[in-house]
Amino acid sequence: LYSSSSLIIVWPFYLFHLLATLFFTSFYFRSHRPTAAQRELVASICRFHRKIKGATIDVWWLYDDGGLTLLVPHLLTLPKSYLENARLRVFTVSTSPTLMEQEQRSMAALLTKFRIDFSDVSVIPDLGRKPNSQTIEAFTELIKPFICEDDNVRPGMITRSELEAQKHRTNRHLRCSELLHELSYKSDLIVLTLPVPRFGFVSSCLYMAWLDMMTRDLPPTLMIRGNQTSVLTFYS
């Protein structure tokens, strides 16, 4: 191993290999100083290796999937998890604006029967409301490279007729994205029910665009969808 001012002879070979690795690694980091964005990325990758005190987990239970979306975040609050003793906030969707208070009490009672500790239950009343124009513009810009005409259909691409047919679901997912950014942007983990597309009715590009809009610029987000099999003891 040689530098301009020194000559090091190492034996056996594995020690030479080790010192060479350390030398070139040190040289690389001295000559390639990481940017602020790179340092932030490294810190975010390592965040799951350190326990977070006073953490908050937000659970968005948008569909009944057998309880898996509730069970996993509960397990993450148990000892030896990096989110041990985290606060659990549960968000669910209202079926009727006039029944919000009743639905909130019912959800709280359900969680108690499941023996799931929670700090708050919120019922979202306006998931069906039209998203803001800025959100629609961002989505339109996102899918622009993946749109094709109806007379030139390509596998996985988004046709204009599909976009019109799925307009209601698109608006729902975009509105959900707005609520996630409004209510959960400070949480340490978001657990979200994964939307499941109907095979043959939703293209892969449109589906991935939905997921992208729902998770971009958010804290770590875990999307889960059970198979309708009950995983909570209350159901058994």
PDB file of N, CA and C in Angstrom, residues 56-63 68-74 88-91 180 184 187-195 215 218-225:
ATOM      1  N   THR A  56     -44.852   8.573  17.538  1.00  0.00           N
ATOM      2  CA  THR A  56     -46.273   8.538  17.179  1.00  0.00           C
ATOM      3  C   THR A  56     -46.455   7.694  15.924  1.00  0.00           C
ATOM      4  N   ILE A  57     -47.380   6.751  15.991  1.00  0.00           N
ATOM      5  CA  ILE A  57     -47.758   5.950  14.825  1.00  0.00           C
ATOM      6  C   ILE A  57     -49.177   6.330  14.436  1.00  0.00           C
ATOM      7  N   ASP A  58     -49.357   6.735  13.203  1.00  0.00           N
ATOM      8  CA  ASP A  58     -50.691   7.058  12.689  1.00  0.00           C
ATOM      9  C   ASP A  58     -51.191   5.899  11.836  1.00  0.00           C
ATOM     10  N   VAL A  59     -52.352   5.380  12.195  1.00  0.00           N
ATOM     11  CA  VAL A  59     -52.960   4.265  11.470  1.00  0.00           C
ATOM     12  C   VAL A  59     -54.157   4.784  10.693  1.00  0.00           C
ATOM     13  N   TRP A  60     -54.104   4.646   9.385  1.00  0.00           N
ATOM     14  CA  TRP A  60     -55.226   5.043   8.527  1.00  0.00           C
ATOM     15  C   TRP A  60     -55.923   3.770   8.064  1.00  0.00           C
ATOM     16  N   TRP A  61     -56.992   3.434   8.765  1.00  0.00           N
ATOM     17  CA  TRP A  61     -57.752   2.214   8.475  1.00  0.00           C
ATOM     18  C   TRP A  61     -58.900   2.578   7.543  1.00  0.00           C
ATOM     19  N   LEU A  62     -58.629   2.484   6.251  1.00  0.00           N
ATOM     20  CA  LEU A  62     -59.587   2.945   5.248  1.00  0.00           C
ATOM     21  C   LEU A  62     -60.535   1.847   4.797  1.00  0.00           C
ATOM     22  N   TYR A  63     -60.115   0.592   4.931  1.00  0.00           N
ATOM     23  CA  TYR A  63     -60.946  -0.549   4.539  1.00  0.00           C
ATOM     24  C   TYR A  63     -60.783  -1.639   5.593  1.00  0.00           C
ATOM     25  N   LEU A  68     -55.497  -6.598  10.003  1.00  0.00           N
ATOM     26  CA  LEU A  68     -54.039  -6.601   9.875  1.00  0.00           C
ATOM     27  C   LEU A  68     -53.463  -5.190   9.966  1.00  0.00           C
ATOM     28  N   THR A  69     -54.166  -4.214   9.412  1.00  0.00           N
ATOM     29  CA  THR A  69     -53.693  -2.831   9.437  1.00  0.00           C
ATOM     30  C   THR A  69     -53.649  -2.281  10.855  1.00  0.00           C
ATOM     31  N   LEU A  70     -54.428  -2.841  11.754  1.00  0.00           N
ATOM     32  CA  LEU A  70     -54.395  -2.446  13.161  1.00  0.00           C
ATOM     33  C   LEU A  70     -53.391  -3.270  13.964  1.00  0.00           C
ATOM     34  N   LEU A  71     -53.256  -4.538  13.619  1.00  0.00           N
ATOM     35  CA  LEU A  71     -52.396  -5.427  14.397  1.00  0.00           C
ATOM     36  C   LEU A  71     -50.922  -5.066  14.261  1.00  0.00           C
ATOM     37  N   VAL A  72     -50.456  -4.809  13.054  1.00  0.00           N
ATOM     38  CA  VAL A  72     -49.030  -4.554  12.829  1.00  0.00           C
ATOM     39  C   VAL A  72     -48.541  -3.329  13.602  1.00  0.00           C
ATOM     40  N   PRO A  73     -49.215  -2.167  13.518  1.00  0.00           N
ATOM     41  CA  PRO A  73     -48.740  -1.027  14.316  1.00  0.00           C
ATOM     42  C   PRO A  73     -48.796  -1.287  15.820  1.00  0.00           C
ATOM     43  N   HIS A  74     -49.787  -2.063  16.270  1.00  0.00           N
ATOM     44  CA  HIS A  74     -49.839  -2.414  17.694  1.00  0.00           C
ATOM     45  C   HIS A  74     -48.599  -3.205  18.091  1.00  0.00           C
ATOM     46  N   LEU A  88     -50.465   5.642  19.572  1.00  0.00           N
ATOM     47  CA  LEU A  88     -51.171   5.092  18.416  1.00  0.00           C
ATOM     48  C   LEU A  88     -52.396   5.955  18.140  1.00  0.00           C
ATOM     49  N   ARG A  89     -52.386   6.606  16.993  1.00  0.00           N
ATOM     50  CA  ARG A  89     -53.546   7.404  16.586  1.00  0.00           C
ATOM     51  C   ARG A  89     -54.220   6.697  15.414  1.00  0.00           C
ATOM     52  N   VAL A  90     -55.518   6.520  15.515  1.00  0.00           N
ATOM     53  CA  VAL A  90     -56.266   5.769  14.508  1.00  0.00           C
ATOM     54  C   VAL A  90     -57.197   6.712  13.761  1.00  0.00           C
ATOM     55  N   PHE A  91     -57.108   6.670  12.433  1.00  0.00           N
ATOM     56  CA  PHE A  91     -57.990   7.452  11.568  1.00  0.00           C
ATOM     57  C   PHE A  91     -58.837   6.477  10.755  1.00  0.00           C
ATOM     58  N   LEU A 180     -53.489  13.083   4.598  1.00  0.00           N
ATOM     59  CA  LEU A 180     -52.265  12.523   5.169  1.00  0.00           C
ATOM     60  C   LEU A 180     -51.227  13.613   5.415  1.00  0.00           C
ATOM     61  N   SER A 184     -50.832  13.928   9.334  1.00  0.00           N
ATOM     62  CA  SER A 184     -49.824  12.942   9.751  1.00  0.00           C
ATOM     63  C   SER A 184     -48.399  13.317   9.367  1.00  0.00           C
ATOM     64  N   SER A 187     -45.812  12.579  12.181  1.00  0.00           N
ATOM     65  CA  SER A 187     -45.741  11.264  12.821  1.00  0.00           C
ATOM     66  C   SER A 187     -44.424  10.573  12.469  1.00  0.00           C
ATOM     67  N   ASP A 188     -44.076   9.562  13.245  1.00  0.00           N
ATOM     68  CA  ASP A 188     -42.834   8.820  13.003  1.00  0.00           C
ATOM     69  C   ASP A 188     -43.046   7.638  12.072  1.00  0.00           C
ATOM     70  N   LEU A 189     -44.287   7.166  11.969  1.00  0.00           N
ATOM     71  CA  LEU A 189     -44.621   6.094  11.037  1.00  0.00           C
ATOM     72  C   LEU A 189     -46.098   6.199  10.693  1.00  0.00           C
ATOM     73  N   ILE A 190     -46.405   6.018   9.418  1.00  0.00           N
ATOM     74  CA  ILE A 190     -47.794   5.975   8.959  1.00  0.00           C
ATOM     75  C   ILE A 190     -48.076   4.562   8.464  1.00  0.00           C
ATOM     76  N   VAL A 191     -49.143   3.977   8.978  1.00  0.00           N
ATOM     77  CA  VAL A 191     -49.591   2.663   8.502  1.00  0.00           C
ATOM     78  C   VAL A 191     -50.913   2.878   7.787  1.00  0.00           C
ATOM     79  N   LEU A 192     -50.953   2.521   6.524  1.00  0.00           N
ATOM     80  CA  LEU A 192     -52.066   2.885   5.653  1.00  0.00           C
ATOM     81  C   LEU A 192     -52.606   1.652   4.939  1.00  0.00           C
ATOM     82  N   THR A 193     -53.928   1.541   4.890  1.00  0.00           N
ATOM     83  CA  THR A 193     -54.535   0.431   4.154  1.00  0.00           C
ATOM     84  C   THR A 193     -54.229   0.574   2.665  1.00  0.00           C
ATOM     85  N   LEU A 194     -53.681  -0.470   2.081  1.00  0.00           N
ATOM     86  CA  LEU A 194     -53.291  -0.441   0.670  1.00  0.00           C
ATOM     87  C   LEU A 194     -54.514  -0.570  -0.229  1.00  0.00           C
ATOM     88  N   PRO A 195     -54.721   0.379  -1.141  1.00  0.00           N
ATOM     89  CA  PRO A 195     -55.815   0.215  -2.114  1.00  0.00           C
ATOM     90  C   PRO A 195     -55.519  -0.968  -3.036  1.00  0.00           C
ATOM     91  N   THR A 215     -48.118   8.801  -0.841  1.00  0.00           N
ATOM     92  CA  THR A 215     -46.985   8.598   0.065  1.00  0.00           C
ATOM     93  C   THR A 215     -45.849   9.598  -0.117  1.00  0.00           C
ATOM     94  N   LEU A 218     -43.850  12.264   2.733  1.00  0.00           N
ATOM     95  CA  LEU A 218     -44.416  11.907   4.033  1.00  0.00           C
ATOM     96  C   LEU A 218     -43.358  11.193   4.874  1.00  0.00           C
ATOM     97  N   PRO A 219     -43.586  11.070   6.188  1.00  0.00           N
ATOM     98  CA  PRO A 219     -42.716  10.213   7.002  1.00  0.00           C
ATOM     99  C   PRO A 219     -42.776   8.777   6.481  1.00  0.00           C
ATOM    100  N   PRO A 220     -41.933   7.878   6.987  1.00  0.00           N
ATOM    101  CA  PRO A 220     -41.991   6.480   6.539  1.00  0.00           C
ATOM    102  C   PRO A 220     -43.416   5.948   6.560  1.00  0.00           C
ATOM    103  N   THR A 221     -43.838   5.380   5.438  1.00  0.00           N
ATOM    104  CA  THR A 221     -45.228   4.930   5.283  1.00  0.00           C
ATOM    105  C   THR A 221     -45.253   3.451   4.928  1.00  0.00           C
ATOM    106  N   LEU A 222     -46.008   2.694   5.706  1.00  0.00           N
ATOM    107  CA  LEU A 222     -46.164   1.260   5.489  1.00  0.00           C
ATOM    108  C   LEU A 222     -47.582   1.001   5.000  1.00  0.00           C
ATOM    109  N   MET A 223     -47.692   0.457   3.792  1.00  0.00           N
ATOM    110  CA  MET A 223     -49.003   0.169   3.220  1.00  0.00           C
ATOM    111  C   MET A 223     -49.295  -1.323   3.370  1.00  0.00           C
ATOM    112  N   ILE A 224     -50.446  -1.631   3.969  1.00  0.00           N
ATOM    113  CA  ILE A 224     -50.802  -3.017   4.298  1.00  0.00           C
ATOM    114  C   ILE A 224     -52.197  -3.312   3.783  1.00  0.00           C
ATOM    115  N   ARG A 225     -52.394  -4.525   3.320  1.00  0.00           N
ATOM    116  CA  ARG A 225     -53.739  -4.978   2.974  1.00  0.00           C
ATOM    117  C   ARG A 225     -53.852  -6.456   3.320  1.00  0.00           C
TER     118      ARG A 225
END
